[in-house]
Structure formats: structure tokens, C-alpha cells
Amino acid sequence: MKDQHCKLLSETLGIISNMKHLYASLEMEKVISELENLFISGPAVSDTRLDECKPHLALFMAGLAHMDIKETDESSKISALWDLY
């Protein structure tokens, strides 16, 4: 079951990275926060299956270059982004 979830996460990140308009979604800050929790600070960090998602995570992160994000913002989004990078 967890393998299917990893594949689903990978494909979802791949879809978002190819559809740039999705980065403008109001929910993107929550998505970024959840990814930070999943890959950096959450209990699943030690799950090696997440390594399979990292190529698609990299594509997702590259797509963030299209977002208007000010580095001076002291928001949780900026903090989560730096953690993911």
C-alpha cells in the first residue's frame, strides 16, 4: 500500500511541475508545508521509499522558480522551501 502512495505522490509532483498554473493555487503554501513535513521533519523521513519520490520532488522544486516568492517574507512557506532545498 505504501508503495502505491509513493507512486501517487511522485506522479502528482510530476503533474504539478508540468502545469505551471497550479503553482498559483491558494493551497500551494499548504502543499509546500506538507512536503517539508514529509521529506524533512516528519516521522516518515526514515522511510527509504520516499527516495523514489525525490526525482519528482526536484522537478516540483524547479517549478517553484515560476512563483513570485520574496525571500524577505518571514512566512512558514519560505522556511519550508529552504528546508526542502
Short mmCIF file of N, CA and C in Angstrom, two decimals:
data_model
loop_
_atom_site.label_atom_id
_atom_site.label_comp_id
_atom_site.label_asym_id
_atom_site.label_seq_id
_atom_site.Cartn_x
_atom_site.Cartn_y
_atom_site.Cartn_z
N MET A 1 0.82 -1.19 0.00
CA MET A 1 0.00 0.00 0.00
C MET A 1 0.87 1.26 0.00
N LYS A 2 1.93 1.27 0.82
CA LYS A 2 2.79 2.45 0.88
C LYS A 2 3.50 2.69 -0.44
N ASP A 3 3.84 1.61 -1.16
CA ASP A 3 4.46 1.76 -2.47
C ASP A 3 3.54 2.50 -3.42
N GLN A 4 2.25 2.19 -3.35
CA GLN A 4 1.28 2.88 -4.21
C GLN A 4 1.17 4.35 -3.84
N HIS A 5 1.24 4.65 -2.55
CA HIS A 5 1.18 6.05 -2.12
C HIS A 5 2.40 6.82 -2.62
N CYS A 6 3.56 6.19 -2.59
CA CYS A 6 4.78 6.84 -3.08
C CYS A 6 4.68 7.11 -4.58
N LYS A 7 4.17 6.14 -5.32
CA LYS A 7 3.99 6.32 -6.76
C LYS A 7 3.00 7.44 -7.04
N LEU A 8 1.92 7.47 -6.28
CA LEU A 8 0.92 8.51 -6.45
C LEU A 8 1.51 9.89 -6.14
N LEU A 9 2.28 9.99 -5.07
CA LEU A 9 2.93 11.25 -4.73
C LEU A 9 3.88 11.68 -5.84
N SER A 10 4.68 10.76 -6.33
CA SER A 10 5.62 11.07 -7.41
C SER A 10 4.90 11.60 -8.64
N GLU A 11 3.86 10.90 -9.04
CA GLU A 11 3.11 11.32 -10.23
C GLU A 11 2.43 12.67 -10.02
N THR A 12 1.91 12.90 -8.82
CA THR A 12 1.27 14.18 -8.53
C THR A 12 2.28 15.32 -8.61
N LEU A 13 3.46 15.12 -8.04
CA LEU A 13 4.51 16.14 -8.12
C LEU A 13 4.92 16.37 -9.57
N GLY A 14 4.97 15.31 -10.35
CA GLY A 14 5.30 15.44 -11.77
C GLY A 14 4.25 16.22 -12.53
N ILE A 15 2.99 15.97 -12.24
CA ILE A 15 1.89 16.70 -12.89
C ILE A 15 1.96 18.18 -12.54
N ILE A 16 2.12 18.48 -11.27
CA ILE A 16 2.19 19.88 -10.85
C ILE A 16 3.37 20.58 -11.54
N SER A 17 4.50 19.90 -11.63
CA SER A 17 5.68 20.52 -12.22
C SER A 17 5.48 20.83 -13.70
N ASN A 18 4.59 20.11 -14.37
CA ASN A 18 4.32 20.35 -15.78
C ASN A 18 3.18 21.31 -16.02
N MET A 19 2.41 21.61 -15.01
CA MET A 19 1.26 22.51 -15.15
C MET A 19 1.52 23.73 -14.27
N LYS A 20 2.25 24.67 -14.82
CA LYS A 20 2.75 25.82 -14.05
C LYS A 20 1.65 26.61 -13.37
N HIS A 21 0.44 26.62 -13.94
CA HIS A 21 -0.64 27.40 -13.32
C HIS A 21 -1.03 26.85 -11.95
N LEU A 22 -0.73 25.59 -11.68
CA LEU A 22 -1.06 25.02 -10.38
C LEU A 22 -0.23 25.63 -9.25
N TYR A 23 0.93 26.17 -9.59
CA TYR A 23 1.77 26.81 -8.57
C TYR A 23 1.11 28.07 -8.00
N ALA A 24 0.17 28.64 -8.74
CA ALA A 24 -0.51 29.86 -8.27
C ALA A 24 -1.69 29.53 -7.36
N SER A 25 -1.95 28.28 -7.14
CA SER A 25 -3.07 27.86 -6.29
C SER A 25 -2.91 28.38 -4.87
N LEU A 26 -4.03 28.73 -4.29
CA LEU A 26 -4.02 29.20 -2.90
C LEU A 26 -3.57 28.12 -1.93
N GLU A 27 -3.68 26.89 -2.33
CA GLU A 27 -3.30 25.76 -1.48
C GLU A 27 -1.81 25.41 -1.57
N MET A 28 -1.07 26.10 -2.44
CA MET A 28 0.33 25.73 -2.65
C MET A 28 1.16 25.87 -1.37
N GLU A 29 0.88 26.87 -0.55
CA GLU A 29 1.63 27.02 0.70
C GLU A 29 1.44 25.80 1.59
N LYS A 30 0.22 25.26 1.63
CA LYS A 30 -0.05 24.06 2.42
C LYS A 30 0.67 22.85 1.82
N VAL A 31 0.67 22.76 0.50
CA VAL A 31 1.37 21.66 -0.17
C VAL A 31 2.86 21.70 0.18
N ILE A 32 3.46 22.88 0.10
CA ILE A 32 4.88 23.04 0.42
C ILE A 32 5.15 22.65 1.87
N SER A 33 4.28 23.08 2.75
CA SER A 33 4.43 22.75 4.17
C SER A 33 4.33 21.24 4.41
N GLU A 34 3.39 20.60 3.74
CA GLU A 34 3.23 19.15 3.89
C GLU A 34 4.42 18.39 3.31
N LEU A 35 4.95 18.87 2.20
CA LEU A 35 6.14 18.22 1.62
C LEU A 35 7.33 18.35 2.56
N GLU A 36 7.47 19.52 3.16
CA GLU A 36 8.56 19.72 4.13
C GLU A 36 8.39 18.76 5.31
N ASN A 37 7.17 18.61 5.77
CA ASN A 37 6.89 17.69 6.87
C ASN A 37 7.19 16.25 6.46
N LEU A 38 6.83 15.89 5.27
CA LEU A 38 7.02 14.52 4.79
C LEU A 38 8.50 14.19 4.57
N PHE A 39 9.22 15.09 3.90
CA PHE A 39 10.60 14.79 3.50
C PHE A 39 11.66 15.23 4.50
N ILE A 40 11.35 16.20 5.36
CA ILE A 40 12.39 16.78 6.21
C ILE A 40 12.16 16.53 7.70
N SER A 41 10.98 16.83 8.18
CA SER A 41 10.81 16.85 9.64
C SER A 41 9.80 15.84 10.19
N GLY A 42 9.08 15.17 9.34
CA GLY A 42 8.03 14.27 9.82
C GLY A 42 8.53 12.89 10.17
N PRO A 43 7.64 12.06 10.69
CA PRO A 43 8.02 10.71 11.10
C PRO A 43 8.38 9.78 9.94
N ALA A 44 7.98 10.13 8.72
CA ALA A 44 8.24 9.27 7.57
C ALA A 44 9.62 9.51 6.95
N VAL A 45 10.39 10.44 7.50
CA VAL A 45 11.69 10.80 6.94
C VAL A 45 12.58 9.57 6.76
N SER A 46 12.52 8.65 7.67
CA SER A 46 13.39 7.46 7.61
C SER A 46 12.88 6.40 6.64
N ASP A 47 11.72 6.61 6.05
CA ASP A 47 11.16 5.64 5.10
C ASP A 47 11.92 5.77 3.77
N THR A 48 12.68 4.75 3.44
CA THR A 48 13.51 4.80 2.23
C THR A 48 12.69 4.82 0.94
N ARG A 49 11.43 4.46 1.03
CA ARG A 49 10.59 4.51 -0.17
C ARG A 49 10.41 5.95 -0.66
N LEU A 50 10.56 6.91 0.23
CA LEU A 50 10.45 8.31 -0.17
C LEU A 50 11.57 8.71 -1.13
N ASP A 51 12.68 7.98 -1.09
CA ASP A 51 13.78 8.28 -2.01
C ASP A 51 13.33 8.16 -3.46
N GLU A 52 12.37 7.28 -3.72
CA GLU A 52 11.86 7.11 -5.08
C GLU A 52 11.10 8.34 -5.56
N CYS A 53 10.62 9.15 -4.64
CA CYS A 53 9.86 10.36 -4.98
C CYS A 53 10.77 11.56 -5.25
N LYS A 54 12.02 11.48 -4.87
CA LYS A 54 12.89 12.65 -4.92
C LYS A 54 13.13 13.21 -6.32
N PRO A 55 13.21 12.39 -7.37
CA PRO A 55 13.34 13.00 -8.71
C PRO A 55 12.14 13.88 -9.06
N HIS A 56 10.94 13.45 -8.70
CA HIS A 56 9.76 14.27 -8.97
C HIS A 56 9.68 15.45 -8.01
N LEU A 57 10.18 15.29 -6.80
CA LEU A 57 10.26 16.42 -5.87
C LEU A 57 11.19 17.48 -6.45
N ALA A 58 12.29 17.06 -7.06
CA ALA A 58 13.23 18.01 -7.67
C ALA A 58 12.55 18.77 -8.82
N LEU A 59 11.75 18.08 -9.62
CA LEU A 59 11.00 18.75 -10.69
C LEU A 59 10.03 19.77 -10.11
N PHE A 60 9.35 19.38 -9.05
CA PHE A 60 8.41 20.28 -8.38
C PHE A 60 9.14 21.51 -7.88
N MET A 61 10.28 21.31 -7.23
CA MET A 61 11.05 22.42 -6.68
C MET A 61 11.55 23.34 -7.79
N ALA A 62 11.95 22.76 -8.92
CA ALA A 62 12.39 23.58 -10.05
C ALA A 62 11.25 24.45 -10.56
N GLY A 63 10.04 23.93 -10.54
CA GLY A 63 8.88 24.69 -10.98
C GLY A 63 8.57 25.87 -10.09
N LEU A 64 9.05 25.84 -8.86
CA LEU A 64 8.82 26.96 -7.95
C LEU A 64 9.51 28.23 -8.43
N ALA A 65 10.45 28.10 -9.34
CA ALA A 65 11.13 29.27 -9.89
C ALA A 65 10.15 30.21 -10.59
N HIS A 66 9.01 29.68 -11.00
CA HIS A 66 7.99 30.49 -11.68
C HIS A 66 7.10 31.25 -10.71
N MET A 67 7.20 30.93 -9.43
CA MET A 67 6.38 31.60 -8.43
C MET A 67 7.03 32.91 -8.00
N ASP A 68 6.18 33.87 -7.66
CA ASP A 68 6.67 35.14 -7.14
C ASP A 68 6.79 35.01 -5.62
N ILE A 69 7.99 34.66 -5.18
CA ILE A 69 8.25 34.48 -3.75
C ILE A 69 9.33 35.46 -3.34
N LYS A 70 9.03 36.26 -2.38
CA LYS A 70 10.01 37.22 -1.87
C LYS A 70 10.77 36.57 -0.72
N GLU A 71 12.08 36.56 -0.83
CA GLU A 71 12.90 35.94 0.21
C GLU A 71 12.83 36.69 1.54
N THR A 72 12.34 37.90 1.49
CA THR A 72 12.25 38.67 2.73
C THR A 72 11.01 38.31 3.53
N ASP A 73 10.09 37.59 2.91
CA ASP A 73 8.89 37.16 3.64
C ASP A 73 9.29 36.24 4.77
N GLU A 74 8.78 36.51 5.94
CA GLU A 74 9.07 35.65 7.08
C GLU A 74 7.88 34.73 7.32
N SER A 75 7.60 33.94 6.31
CA SER A 75 6.46 33.04 6.39
C SER A 75 6.93 31.60 6.54
N SER A 76 6.00 30.77 6.90
CA SER A 76 6.32 29.35 7.02
C SER A 76 6.66 28.76 5.65
N LYS A 77 6.11 29.36 4.59
CA LYS A 77 6.40 28.87 3.24
C LYS A 77 7.88 29.02 2.92
N ILE A 78 8.45 30.18 3.22
CA ILE A 78 9.87 30.41 2.95
C ILE A 78 10.73 29.45 3.76
N SER A 79 10.39 29.28 5.00
CA SER A 79 11.14 28.36 5.87
C SER A 79 11.08 26.93 5.33
N ALA A 80 9.89 26.49 4.94
CA ALA A 80 9.73 25.14 4.41
C ALA A 80 10.49 24.97 3.10
N LEU A 81 10.47 26.00 2.25
CA LEU A 81 11.19 25.92 0.98
C LEU A 81 12.69 25.78 1.21
N TRP A 82 13.24 26.56 2.12
CA TRP A 82 14.67 26.46 2.40
C TRP A 82 15.01 25.07 2.94
N ASP A 83 14.15 24.53 3.77
CA ASP A 83 14.39 23.18 4.30
C ASP A 83 14.39 22.15 3.18
N LEU A 84 13.46 22.29 2.24
CA LEU A 84 13.38 21.34 1.14
C LEU A 84 14.58 21.45 0.20
N TYR A 85 15.04 22.67 -0.03
CA TYR A 85 16.23 22.84 -0.88
C TYR A 85 17.43 22.25 -0.19
#
